[in-house]
XYZ file of C-alpha atoms in Angstrom:
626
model
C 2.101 -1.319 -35.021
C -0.002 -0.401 -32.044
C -1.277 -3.263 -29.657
C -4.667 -3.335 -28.260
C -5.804 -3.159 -24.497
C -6.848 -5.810 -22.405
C -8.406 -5.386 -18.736
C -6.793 -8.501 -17.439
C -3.171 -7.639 -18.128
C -2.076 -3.840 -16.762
C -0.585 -1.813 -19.012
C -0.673 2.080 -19.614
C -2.992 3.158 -22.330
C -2.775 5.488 -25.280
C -6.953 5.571 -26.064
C -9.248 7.784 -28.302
C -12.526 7.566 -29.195
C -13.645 6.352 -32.786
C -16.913 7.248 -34.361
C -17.022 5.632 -37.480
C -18.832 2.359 -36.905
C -21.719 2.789 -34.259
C -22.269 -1.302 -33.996
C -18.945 -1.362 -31.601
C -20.028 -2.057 -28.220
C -17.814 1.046 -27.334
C -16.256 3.827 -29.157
C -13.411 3.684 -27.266
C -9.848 2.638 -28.831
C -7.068 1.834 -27.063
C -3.381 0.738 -27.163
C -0.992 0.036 -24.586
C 2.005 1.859 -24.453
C 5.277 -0.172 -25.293
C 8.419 0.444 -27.286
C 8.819 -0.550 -30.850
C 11.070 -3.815 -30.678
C 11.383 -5.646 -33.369
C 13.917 -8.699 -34.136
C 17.021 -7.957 -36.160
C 16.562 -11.379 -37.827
C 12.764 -11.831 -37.511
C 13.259 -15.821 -38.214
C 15.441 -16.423 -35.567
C 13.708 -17.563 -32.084
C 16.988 -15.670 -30.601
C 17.585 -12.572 -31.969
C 18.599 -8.926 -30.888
C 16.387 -5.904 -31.517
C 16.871 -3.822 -34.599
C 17.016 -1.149 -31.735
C 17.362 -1.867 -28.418
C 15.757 0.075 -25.517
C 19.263 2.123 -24.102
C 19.474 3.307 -20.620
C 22.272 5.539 -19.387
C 23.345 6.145 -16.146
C 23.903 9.647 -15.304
C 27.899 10.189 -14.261
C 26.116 12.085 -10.698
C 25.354 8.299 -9.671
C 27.579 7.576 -6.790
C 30.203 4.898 -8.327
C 29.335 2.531 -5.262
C 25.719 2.276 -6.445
C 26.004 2.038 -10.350
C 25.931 -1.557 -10.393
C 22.786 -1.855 -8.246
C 20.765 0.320 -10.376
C 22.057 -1.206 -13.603
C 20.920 -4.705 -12.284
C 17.387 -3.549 -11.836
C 17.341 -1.968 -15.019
C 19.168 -5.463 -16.887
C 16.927 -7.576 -14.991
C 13.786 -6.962 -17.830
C 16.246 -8.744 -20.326
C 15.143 -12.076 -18.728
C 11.368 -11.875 -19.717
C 12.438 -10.354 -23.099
C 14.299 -13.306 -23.507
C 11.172 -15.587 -22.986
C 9.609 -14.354 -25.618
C 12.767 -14.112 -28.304
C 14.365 -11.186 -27.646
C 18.415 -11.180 -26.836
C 19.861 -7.806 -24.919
C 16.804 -5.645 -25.041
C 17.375 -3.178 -22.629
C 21.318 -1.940 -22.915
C 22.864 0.132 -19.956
C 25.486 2.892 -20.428
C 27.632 4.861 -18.331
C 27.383 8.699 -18.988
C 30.965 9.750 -19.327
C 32.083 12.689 -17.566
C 33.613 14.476 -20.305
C 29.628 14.185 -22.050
C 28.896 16.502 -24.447
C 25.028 16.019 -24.101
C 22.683 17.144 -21.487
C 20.723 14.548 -19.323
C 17.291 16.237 -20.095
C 18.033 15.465 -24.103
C 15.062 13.511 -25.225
C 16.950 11.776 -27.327
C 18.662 9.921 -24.103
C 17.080 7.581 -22.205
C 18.705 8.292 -18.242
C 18.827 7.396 -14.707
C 19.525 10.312 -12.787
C 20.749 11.376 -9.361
C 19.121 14.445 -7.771
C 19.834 16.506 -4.794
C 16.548 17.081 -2.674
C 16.509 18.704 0.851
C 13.236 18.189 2.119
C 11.966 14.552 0.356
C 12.959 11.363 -0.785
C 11.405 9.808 -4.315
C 12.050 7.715 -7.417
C 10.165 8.177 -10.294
C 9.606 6.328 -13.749
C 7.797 8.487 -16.249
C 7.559 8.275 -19.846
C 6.156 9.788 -23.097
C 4.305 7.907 -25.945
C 3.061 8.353 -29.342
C -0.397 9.930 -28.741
C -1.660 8.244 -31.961
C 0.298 4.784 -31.282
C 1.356 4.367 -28.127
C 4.538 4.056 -28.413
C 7.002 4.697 -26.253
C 9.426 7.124 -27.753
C 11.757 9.244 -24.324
C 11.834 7.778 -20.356
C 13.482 9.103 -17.559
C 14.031 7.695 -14.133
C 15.184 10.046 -11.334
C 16.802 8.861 -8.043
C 17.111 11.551 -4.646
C 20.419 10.738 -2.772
C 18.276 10.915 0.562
C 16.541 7.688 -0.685
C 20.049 6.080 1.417
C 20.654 9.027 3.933
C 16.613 8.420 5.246
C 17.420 4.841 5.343
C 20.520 5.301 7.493
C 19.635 8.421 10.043
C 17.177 11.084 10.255
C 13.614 9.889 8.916
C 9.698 11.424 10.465
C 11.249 12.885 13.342
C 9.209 15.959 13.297
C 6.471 14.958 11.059
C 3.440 12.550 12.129
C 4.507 9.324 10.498
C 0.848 7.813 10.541
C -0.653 11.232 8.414
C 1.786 10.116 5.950
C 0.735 6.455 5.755
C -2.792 6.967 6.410
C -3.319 9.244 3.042
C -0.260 9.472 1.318
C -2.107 7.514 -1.587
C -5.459 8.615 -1.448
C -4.214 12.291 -0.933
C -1.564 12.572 -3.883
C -4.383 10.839 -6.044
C -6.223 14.153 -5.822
C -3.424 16.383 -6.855
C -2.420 14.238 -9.685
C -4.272 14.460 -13.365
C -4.122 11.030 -14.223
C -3.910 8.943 -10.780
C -3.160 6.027 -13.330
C 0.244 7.260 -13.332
C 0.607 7.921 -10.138
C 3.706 6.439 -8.279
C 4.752 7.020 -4.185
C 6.593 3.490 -3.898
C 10.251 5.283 -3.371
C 8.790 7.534 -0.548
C 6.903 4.014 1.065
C 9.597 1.636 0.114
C 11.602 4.116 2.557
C 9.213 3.991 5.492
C 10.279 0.222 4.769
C 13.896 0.439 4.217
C 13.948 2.588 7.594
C 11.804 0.104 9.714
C 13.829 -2.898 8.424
C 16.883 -0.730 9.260
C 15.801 -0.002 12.548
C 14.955 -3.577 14.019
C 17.833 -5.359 12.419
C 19.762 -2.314 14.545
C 17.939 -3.319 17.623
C 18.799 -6.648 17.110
C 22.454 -6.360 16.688
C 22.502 -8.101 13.075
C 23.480 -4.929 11.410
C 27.069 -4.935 10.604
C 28.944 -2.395 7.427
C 28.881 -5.291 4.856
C 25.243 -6.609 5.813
C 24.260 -2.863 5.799
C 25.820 -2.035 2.330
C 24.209 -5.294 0.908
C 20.747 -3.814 2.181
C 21.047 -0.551 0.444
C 21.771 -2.094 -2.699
C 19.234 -4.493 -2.793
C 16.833 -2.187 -1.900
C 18.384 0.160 -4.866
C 18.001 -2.707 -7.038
C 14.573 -3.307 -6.142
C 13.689 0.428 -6.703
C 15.452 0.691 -10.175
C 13.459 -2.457 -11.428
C 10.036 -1.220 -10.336
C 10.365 1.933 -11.851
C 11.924 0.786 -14.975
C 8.670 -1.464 -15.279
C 6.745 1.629 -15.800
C 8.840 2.731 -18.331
C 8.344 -0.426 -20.432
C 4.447 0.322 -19.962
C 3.477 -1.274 -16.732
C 1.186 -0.440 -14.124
C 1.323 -1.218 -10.919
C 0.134 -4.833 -9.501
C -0.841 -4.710 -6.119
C -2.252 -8.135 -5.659
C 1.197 -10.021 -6.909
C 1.779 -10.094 -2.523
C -0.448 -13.369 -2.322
C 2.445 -15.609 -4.886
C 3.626 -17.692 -1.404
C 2.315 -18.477 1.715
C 3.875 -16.816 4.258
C 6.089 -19.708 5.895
C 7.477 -19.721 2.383
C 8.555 -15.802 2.569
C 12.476 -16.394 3.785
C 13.269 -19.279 1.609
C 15.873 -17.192 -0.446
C 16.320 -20.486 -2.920
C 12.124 -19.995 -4.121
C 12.241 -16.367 -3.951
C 15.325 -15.409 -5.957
C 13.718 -18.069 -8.380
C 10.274 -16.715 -8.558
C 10.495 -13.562 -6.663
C 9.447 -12.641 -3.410
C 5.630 -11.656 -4.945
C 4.545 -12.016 -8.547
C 5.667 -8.825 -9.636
C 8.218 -5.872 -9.187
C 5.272 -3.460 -9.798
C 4.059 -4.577 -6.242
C 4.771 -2.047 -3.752
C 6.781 -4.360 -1.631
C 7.765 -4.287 2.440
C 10.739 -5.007 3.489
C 10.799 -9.153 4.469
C 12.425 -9.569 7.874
C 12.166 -12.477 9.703
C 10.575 -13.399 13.263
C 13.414 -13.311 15.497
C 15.761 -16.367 16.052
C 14.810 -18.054 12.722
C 16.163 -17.647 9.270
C 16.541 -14.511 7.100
C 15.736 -14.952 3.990
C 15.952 -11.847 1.179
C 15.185 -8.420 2.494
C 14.192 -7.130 -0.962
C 12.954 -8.665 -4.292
C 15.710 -9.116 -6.392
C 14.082 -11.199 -9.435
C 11.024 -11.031 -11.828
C 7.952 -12.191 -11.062
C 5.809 -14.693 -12.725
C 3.239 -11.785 -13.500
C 6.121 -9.343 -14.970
C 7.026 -12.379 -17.843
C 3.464 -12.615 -18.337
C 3.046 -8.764 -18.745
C 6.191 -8.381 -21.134
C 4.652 -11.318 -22.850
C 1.495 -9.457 -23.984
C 2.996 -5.986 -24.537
C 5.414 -7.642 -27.292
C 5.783 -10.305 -28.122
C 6.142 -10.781 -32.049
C 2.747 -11.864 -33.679
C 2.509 -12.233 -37.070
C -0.330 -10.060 -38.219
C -1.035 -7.154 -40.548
C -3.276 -4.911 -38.326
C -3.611 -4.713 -34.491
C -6.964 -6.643 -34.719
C -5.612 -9.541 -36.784
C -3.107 -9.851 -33.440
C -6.361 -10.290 -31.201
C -7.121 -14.062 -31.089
C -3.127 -14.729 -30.327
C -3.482 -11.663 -27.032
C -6.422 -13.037 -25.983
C -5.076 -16.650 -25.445
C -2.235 -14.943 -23.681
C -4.599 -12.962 -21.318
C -6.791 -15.830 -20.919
C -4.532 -17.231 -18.423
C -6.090 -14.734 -15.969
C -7.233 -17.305 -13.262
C -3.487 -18.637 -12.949
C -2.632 -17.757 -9.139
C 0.668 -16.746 -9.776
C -0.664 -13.994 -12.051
C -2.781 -12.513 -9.640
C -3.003 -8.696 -10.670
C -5.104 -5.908 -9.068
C -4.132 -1.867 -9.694
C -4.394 1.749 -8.352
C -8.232 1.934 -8.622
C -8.856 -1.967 -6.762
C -6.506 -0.836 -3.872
C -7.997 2.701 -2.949
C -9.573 5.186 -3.690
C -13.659 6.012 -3.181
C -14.960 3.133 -5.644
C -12.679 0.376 -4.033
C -13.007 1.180 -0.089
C -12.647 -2.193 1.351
C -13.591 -4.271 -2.010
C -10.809 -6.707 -2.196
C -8.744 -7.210 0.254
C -6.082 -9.096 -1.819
C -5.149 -5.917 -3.497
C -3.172 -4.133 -1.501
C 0.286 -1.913 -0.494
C 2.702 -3.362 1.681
C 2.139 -6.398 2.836
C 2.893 -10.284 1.766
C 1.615 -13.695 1.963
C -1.348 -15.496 0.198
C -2.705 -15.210 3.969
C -2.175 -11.529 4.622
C -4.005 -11.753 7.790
C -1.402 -13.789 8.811
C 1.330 -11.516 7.779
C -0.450 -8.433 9.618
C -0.424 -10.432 13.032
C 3.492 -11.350 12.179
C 4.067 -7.548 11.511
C 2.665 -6.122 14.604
C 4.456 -8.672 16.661
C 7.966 -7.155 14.784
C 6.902 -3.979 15.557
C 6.143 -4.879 19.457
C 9.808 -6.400 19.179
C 11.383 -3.330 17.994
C 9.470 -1.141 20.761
C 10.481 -3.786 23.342
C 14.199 -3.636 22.341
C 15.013 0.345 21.613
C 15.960 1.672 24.804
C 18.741 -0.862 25.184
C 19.740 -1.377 20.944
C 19.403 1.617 19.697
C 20.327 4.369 21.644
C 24.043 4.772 21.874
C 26.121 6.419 24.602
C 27.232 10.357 23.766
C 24.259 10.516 20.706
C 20.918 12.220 21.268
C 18.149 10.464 21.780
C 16.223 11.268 18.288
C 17.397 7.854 17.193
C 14.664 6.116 19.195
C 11.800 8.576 18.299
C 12.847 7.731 14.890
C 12.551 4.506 15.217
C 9.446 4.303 17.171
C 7.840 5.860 14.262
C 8.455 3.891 11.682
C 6.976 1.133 14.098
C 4.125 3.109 14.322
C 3.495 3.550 10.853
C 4.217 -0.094 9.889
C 1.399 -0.512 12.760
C -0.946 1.717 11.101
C -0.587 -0.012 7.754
C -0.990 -3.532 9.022
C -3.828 -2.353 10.763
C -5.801 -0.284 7.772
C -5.066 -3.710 5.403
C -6.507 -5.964 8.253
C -9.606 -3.537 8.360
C -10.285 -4.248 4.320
C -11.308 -7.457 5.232
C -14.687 -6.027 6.677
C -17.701 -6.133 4.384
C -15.045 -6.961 1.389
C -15.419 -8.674 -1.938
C -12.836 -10.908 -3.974
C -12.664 -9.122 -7.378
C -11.580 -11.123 -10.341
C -10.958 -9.523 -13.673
C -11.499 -13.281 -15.564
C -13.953 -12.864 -18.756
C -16.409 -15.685 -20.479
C -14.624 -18.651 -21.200
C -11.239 -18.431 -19.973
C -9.994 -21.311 -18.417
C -10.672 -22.479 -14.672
C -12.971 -18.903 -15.282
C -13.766 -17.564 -11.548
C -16.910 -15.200 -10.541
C -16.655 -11.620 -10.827
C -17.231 -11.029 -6.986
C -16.688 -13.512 -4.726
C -17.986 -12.441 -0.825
C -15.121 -12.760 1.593
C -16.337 -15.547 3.894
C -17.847 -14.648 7.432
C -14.718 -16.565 9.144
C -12.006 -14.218 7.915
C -13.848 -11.134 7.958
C -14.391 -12.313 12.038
C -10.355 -13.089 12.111
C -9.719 -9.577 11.214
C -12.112 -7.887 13.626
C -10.420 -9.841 16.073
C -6.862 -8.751 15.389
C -8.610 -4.844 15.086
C -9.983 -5.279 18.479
C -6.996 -6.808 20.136
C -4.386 -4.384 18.863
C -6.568 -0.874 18.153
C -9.623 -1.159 20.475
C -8.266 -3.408 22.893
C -8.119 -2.080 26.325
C -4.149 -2.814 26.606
C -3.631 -2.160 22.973
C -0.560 0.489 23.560
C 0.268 -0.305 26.988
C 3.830 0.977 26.520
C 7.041 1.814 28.826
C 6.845 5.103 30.455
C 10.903 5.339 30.512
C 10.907 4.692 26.595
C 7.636 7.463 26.036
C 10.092 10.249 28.149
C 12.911 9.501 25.876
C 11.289 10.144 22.310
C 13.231 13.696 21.690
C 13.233 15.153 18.644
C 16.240 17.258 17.385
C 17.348 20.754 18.832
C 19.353 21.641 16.122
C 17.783 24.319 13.625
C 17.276 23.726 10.175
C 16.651 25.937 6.898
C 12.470 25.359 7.696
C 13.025 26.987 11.112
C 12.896 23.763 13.242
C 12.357 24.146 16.005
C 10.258 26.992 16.021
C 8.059 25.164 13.501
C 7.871 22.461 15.787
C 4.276 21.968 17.271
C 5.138 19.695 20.092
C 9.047 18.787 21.549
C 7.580 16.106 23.325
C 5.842 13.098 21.761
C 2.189 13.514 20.754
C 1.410 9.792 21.358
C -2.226 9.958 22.156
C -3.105 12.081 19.022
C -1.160 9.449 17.038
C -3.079 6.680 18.738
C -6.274 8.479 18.159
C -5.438 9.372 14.315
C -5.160 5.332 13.885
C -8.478 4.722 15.647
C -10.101 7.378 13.872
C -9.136 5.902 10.561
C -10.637 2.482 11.421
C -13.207 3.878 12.623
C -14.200 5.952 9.280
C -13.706 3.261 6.715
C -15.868 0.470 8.539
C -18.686 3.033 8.881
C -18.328 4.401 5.394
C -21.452 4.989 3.848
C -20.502 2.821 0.869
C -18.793 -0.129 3.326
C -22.481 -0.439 5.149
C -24.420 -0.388 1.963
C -21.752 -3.471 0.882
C -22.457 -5.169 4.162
C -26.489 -4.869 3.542
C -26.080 -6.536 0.084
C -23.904 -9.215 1.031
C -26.655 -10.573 3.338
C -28.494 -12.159 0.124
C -24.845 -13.229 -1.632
C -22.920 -15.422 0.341
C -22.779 -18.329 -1.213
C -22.752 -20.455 1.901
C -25.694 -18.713 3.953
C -23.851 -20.239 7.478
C -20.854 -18.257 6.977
C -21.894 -14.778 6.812
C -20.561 -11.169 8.563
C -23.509 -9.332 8.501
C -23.377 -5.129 9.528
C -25.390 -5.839 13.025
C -22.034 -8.459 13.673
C -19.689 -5.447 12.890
C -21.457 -3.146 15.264
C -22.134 -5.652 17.964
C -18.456 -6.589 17.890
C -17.357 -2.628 17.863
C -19.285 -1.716 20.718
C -17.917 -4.869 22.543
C -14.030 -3.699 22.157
C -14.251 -0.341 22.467
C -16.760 -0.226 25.835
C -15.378 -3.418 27.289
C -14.777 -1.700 30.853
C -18.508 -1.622 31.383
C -18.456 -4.661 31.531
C -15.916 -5.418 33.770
C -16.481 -2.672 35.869
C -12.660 -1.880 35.301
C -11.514 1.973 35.177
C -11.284 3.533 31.849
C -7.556 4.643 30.619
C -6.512 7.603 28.896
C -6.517 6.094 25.395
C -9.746 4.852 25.648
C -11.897 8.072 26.652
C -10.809 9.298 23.381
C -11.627 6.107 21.444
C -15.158 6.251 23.160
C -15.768 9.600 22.660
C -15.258 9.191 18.522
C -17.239 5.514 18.479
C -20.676 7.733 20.063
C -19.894 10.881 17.676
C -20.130 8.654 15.281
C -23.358 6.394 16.367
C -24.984 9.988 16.922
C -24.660 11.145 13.437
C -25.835 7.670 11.985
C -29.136 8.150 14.126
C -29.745 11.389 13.571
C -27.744 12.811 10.488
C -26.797 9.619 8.352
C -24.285 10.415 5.506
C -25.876 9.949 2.158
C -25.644 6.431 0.746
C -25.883 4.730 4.291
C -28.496 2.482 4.567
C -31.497 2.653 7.115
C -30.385 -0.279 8.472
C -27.470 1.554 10.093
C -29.311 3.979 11.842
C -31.391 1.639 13.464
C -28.567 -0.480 14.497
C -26.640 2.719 16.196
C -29.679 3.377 18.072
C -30.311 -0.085 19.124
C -26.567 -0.124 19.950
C -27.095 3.292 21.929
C -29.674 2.051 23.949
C -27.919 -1.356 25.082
C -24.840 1.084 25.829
C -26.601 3.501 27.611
C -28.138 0.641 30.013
C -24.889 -1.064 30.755
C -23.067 2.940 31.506
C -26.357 3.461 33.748
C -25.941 0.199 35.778
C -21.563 0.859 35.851
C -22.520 3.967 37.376
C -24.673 2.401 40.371
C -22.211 -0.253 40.883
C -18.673 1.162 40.503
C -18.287 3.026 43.765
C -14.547 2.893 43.617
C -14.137 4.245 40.124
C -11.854 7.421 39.123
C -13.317 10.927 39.216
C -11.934 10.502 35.357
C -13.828 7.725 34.651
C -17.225 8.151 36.536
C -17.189 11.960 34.937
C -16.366 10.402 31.674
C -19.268 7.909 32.073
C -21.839 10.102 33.306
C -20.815 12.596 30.086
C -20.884 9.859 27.811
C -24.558 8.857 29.437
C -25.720 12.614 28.965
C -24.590 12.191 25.152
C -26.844 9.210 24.435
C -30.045 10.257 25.912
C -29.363 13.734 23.990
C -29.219 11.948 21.081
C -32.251 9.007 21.623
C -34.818 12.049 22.732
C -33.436 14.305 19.444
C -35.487 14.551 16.489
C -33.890 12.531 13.731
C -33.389 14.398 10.670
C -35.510 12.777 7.965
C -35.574 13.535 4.226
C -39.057 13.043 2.824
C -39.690 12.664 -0.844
């Protein structure tokens, strides 16, 4: 019997449109997608399916990692068990001597693939397109999802391209982004950053290192076994526990280390010198029972709207913290740029602020600590360009989440009359949208932001060997390309705060704050930009390599608000970038008369960036007239 949709709980969706009675608010129809279970001995509260859901392991599994996957895959059994079900999910072992082929339909497997040039894991499945039901799923594991871990990971490629738009960009190329799923390729940016500081730290020894890779296996095989079974992805489960709370191994293994395994989750290491706790979720989330829960649990009921009252009492629970559940479309993506910063990839903590700020400072620690941990005597160097980048990218990401926080909106998915029932939108108070312009400023836009060791920039080397792709003749740089990197993160601040749609968001939440003192209002955002990113006119101080760049984007930018504004942008902008311009353009005019000891670098740079704005405040603006 198909199961009807509800937005609160996320599910895939088998949907049509019906016709036939025009009084529906909607013609739309739809049905999550689930497999048929039903109880052997429907009277029983305990009972096995009639059919359970069988996985099989493909015999190309590496023995030494058969029991990892299987324990992701088993681990569903628990919240089928909550709600009456005894061994849903059965694994088997694919015997060598097989007479079937792993692509049968008629065989549910995990496979093992050989890939040269990427790592992935993926979870797809195929449903009834009049039910929903789930009839044939696959997962597929690379073997480089352990080699990447271990050795050679972004050495020639830009690591922040990759985390920058490796969601928004593959949601383009994709039919139905619902179904979209990178967390394998991320989850190894993760594995290989966690890798790399415990390294540098010396805590890395064969059996803590096997442990690692079959946790993180295990946390893999659950996630995408979740889709399977008709989940979507929940990237708000991150806020379950405060952050203090993160390596207590005792909570976590009992209630996970977020709400859900269809969280794209970071690797949890611990500030140095205190605890460890678990380095990978190994263990359901409150959110994943709940899920299970709705998609099938036995109701008694002839037709899928006689199951609705019973579905909607189980959805109702919506408001329940621990349930917290935002998707795809509320974490990026056009529509959701900087909405709700709650909803997001990668991070933890019901403070994720908080967890940024802790993340950087690991990343400082593992910059601070490579050129004595992990380079080792007779290897090349490529070990600590490796690992530099995955500190970059973990960086970048803490950075980009931090930024959400700017002109954002809690989003709750509650309807009329649930219980403890919360607004729709809920305006991010002015205090923590302040708290994460001032982590921006300090560790993107701050003057010092990536002071770093010459000795360790001169001994980023890539490989010299040559590949099948031609490296290194492909190769556009040997050396490192550090100030494009740092320029690539600044630029992509730098776009989403003055998105046309994040400045019309920041002119509406003027009038809804609910408490009118605590408000971030789009002349604050500006004011504070211009502060960071032009603080050496200030202090008279000369004006480094990084930041010429970084100053030459930020009045690009303020030129095309005043004078070409990107549809959607409000008025207000404009006039703020030319107010903005004009306090600039005094304080570059009086740094010039007063800075006689100032680098031919900087005063040229100045007296440039001076030309620039009275270019632009004497321009004609261009104006569309109605």
């Amino acid at each position: 019997r198909p199961r009807l949709a509800d937005d609160r709980v996320g599910h895939f969706l088998t949907m049509y449109q019906d016709f036939t009675d025009d009084k529906k608010d909607t013609p739309y129809v739809r049905y999550i997608n689930r497999w048929n279970l039903e109880k052997a001995d429907p009277t029983a509260a305990m009972s096995p399916p009639k059919q359970p859901i069988v996985f099989w392991l493909e015999n190309t599994i590496p023995v030494k990692y058969r029991d990892a996957i299987a324990a992701g895959v088993l681990m569903w059994n628990k919240a089928f068990e909550r709600i009456g079900f005894k061994d849903a999910i059965v694994v088997k072992q694919q015997p060598d001597d097989a007479d079937w082929d792993p692509a049968d339909v008629r065989y549910n497997t995990i496979r093992w693939f050989i890939s040269t040039d990427a790592g992935f894991a993926i979870g797809p499945s195929r449903a009834n397109p009049y039910t929903g039901q789930v009839y044939d799923a696959d997962i597929s594991f690379t073997e480089n999802m352990t080699r990447f871990t271990r050795t050679q990971f972004t050495d020639l490629i830009a690591p922040l391209a990759e985390s920058l738009n490796s969601a928004e960009e593959q949601m383009k190329l994709v039919r139905d982004p619902r179904r979209l799923c990178n967390y394998a390729v991320g989850a190894m940016h993760q594995a290989a950053f966690g890798y790399s500081l415990l390294e540098a730290r010396g805590s890395m020894d064969a059996a803590a290192e096997e442990q690692f890779i079959k946790d993180f296996l295990t946390s893999i095989a659950v996630h995408e076994v979740g889709h399977t079974l008709g989940l979507r992805h929940n990237f708000r489960a991150s806020t379950l526990h405060d952050v203090s709370k993160l390596q207590d191994a005792k909570l976590t293994l009992d209630e996970g280390l977020t709400g859900s395994v269809m969280e794209y989750t970071p690797v949890n290491i611990a500030p140095n010198g205190t605890k460890q706790g678990q380095y990978w979720q190994t263990s359901l989330g409150p959110y994943d029972y709940w899920a299970i829960e709705y998609a099938y649990k036995p109701i008694a009921a002839k037709t899928p709207e006689e199951e609705l009252p019973e579905l909607r009492r189980i959805a109702s629970r919506v408001a329940d913290a621990k349930l917290a559940y935002g998707t795809d479309e509320d974490a990026f993506g056009t529509s959701a740029i900087g909405l709700d910063p709650r909803t997001n990839q990668w991070d933890f903590g019901s403070d994720p602020l908080q967890y940024y700020s802790d993340r950087i400072r690991l990343v400082r620690e593992l910059w601070a600590g490579l050129e004595t941990k992990a380079a080792k005597t007779g290897e090349g160097y490529q070990s600590l360009r490796r690992a530099f980048n995955r500190g970059f990218s973990e960086f970048a990401i803490s950075l980009l989440n931090a930024n959400k926080y700017i002109g954002a909106v809690y989003h709750n998915r509650d309807h009329v009359g649930d219980p403890n029932g919360r607004l729709p939108y809920e305006p991010v108070s002015g205090a923590k949208q302040r708290q994460a312009m001032e982590l921006i400023k300090a560790n993107a836009f701050g003057a010092k932001s990536f002071d770093l060791p010459p000795r360790l920039l001169n001994k980023l080397a890539i490989d010299r060997f040559w590949t099948f792709e031609g490296a290194p003749f492909n190769t556009s740089r040997l050396d490192y390309p550090l100030h494009a990197q740092v320029l690539n993160l600044q630029r992509a601040l730098l776009d989403r705060m003055l998105n046309p749609i994040l400045l019309a968001r920041l002119q509406d939440l003027e009038v809804k704050y609910l408490d009118p003192k605590d408000t971030f209002t789009m002349a604050d955002m500006f004011g504070g930009l211009q502060e960071a990113i032009w603080s050496e006119v200030k202090s008279g101080s000369e004006i480094n390599s990084f930041r010429r760049p970084l100053q030459r984007e930020y009045l690009r930018r303020m030129t095309n608000l005043v004078l070409k504004p990107s549809p959607g942008a409000p008025e207000d902008a404009a006039t703020l970038a030319r107010y903005n311009l004009n306090q600039l353009r005094g304080r570059i005019h009086q740094t010039l008369l007063t800075g006689a000891r100032m680098g031919v670098a900087t005063r040229a740079h100045l007296q440039e960036s001076l030309a620039r704005i009275d270019e632009t405040l004497k321009a004609q603006q261009q104006r569309v007239v109605n």
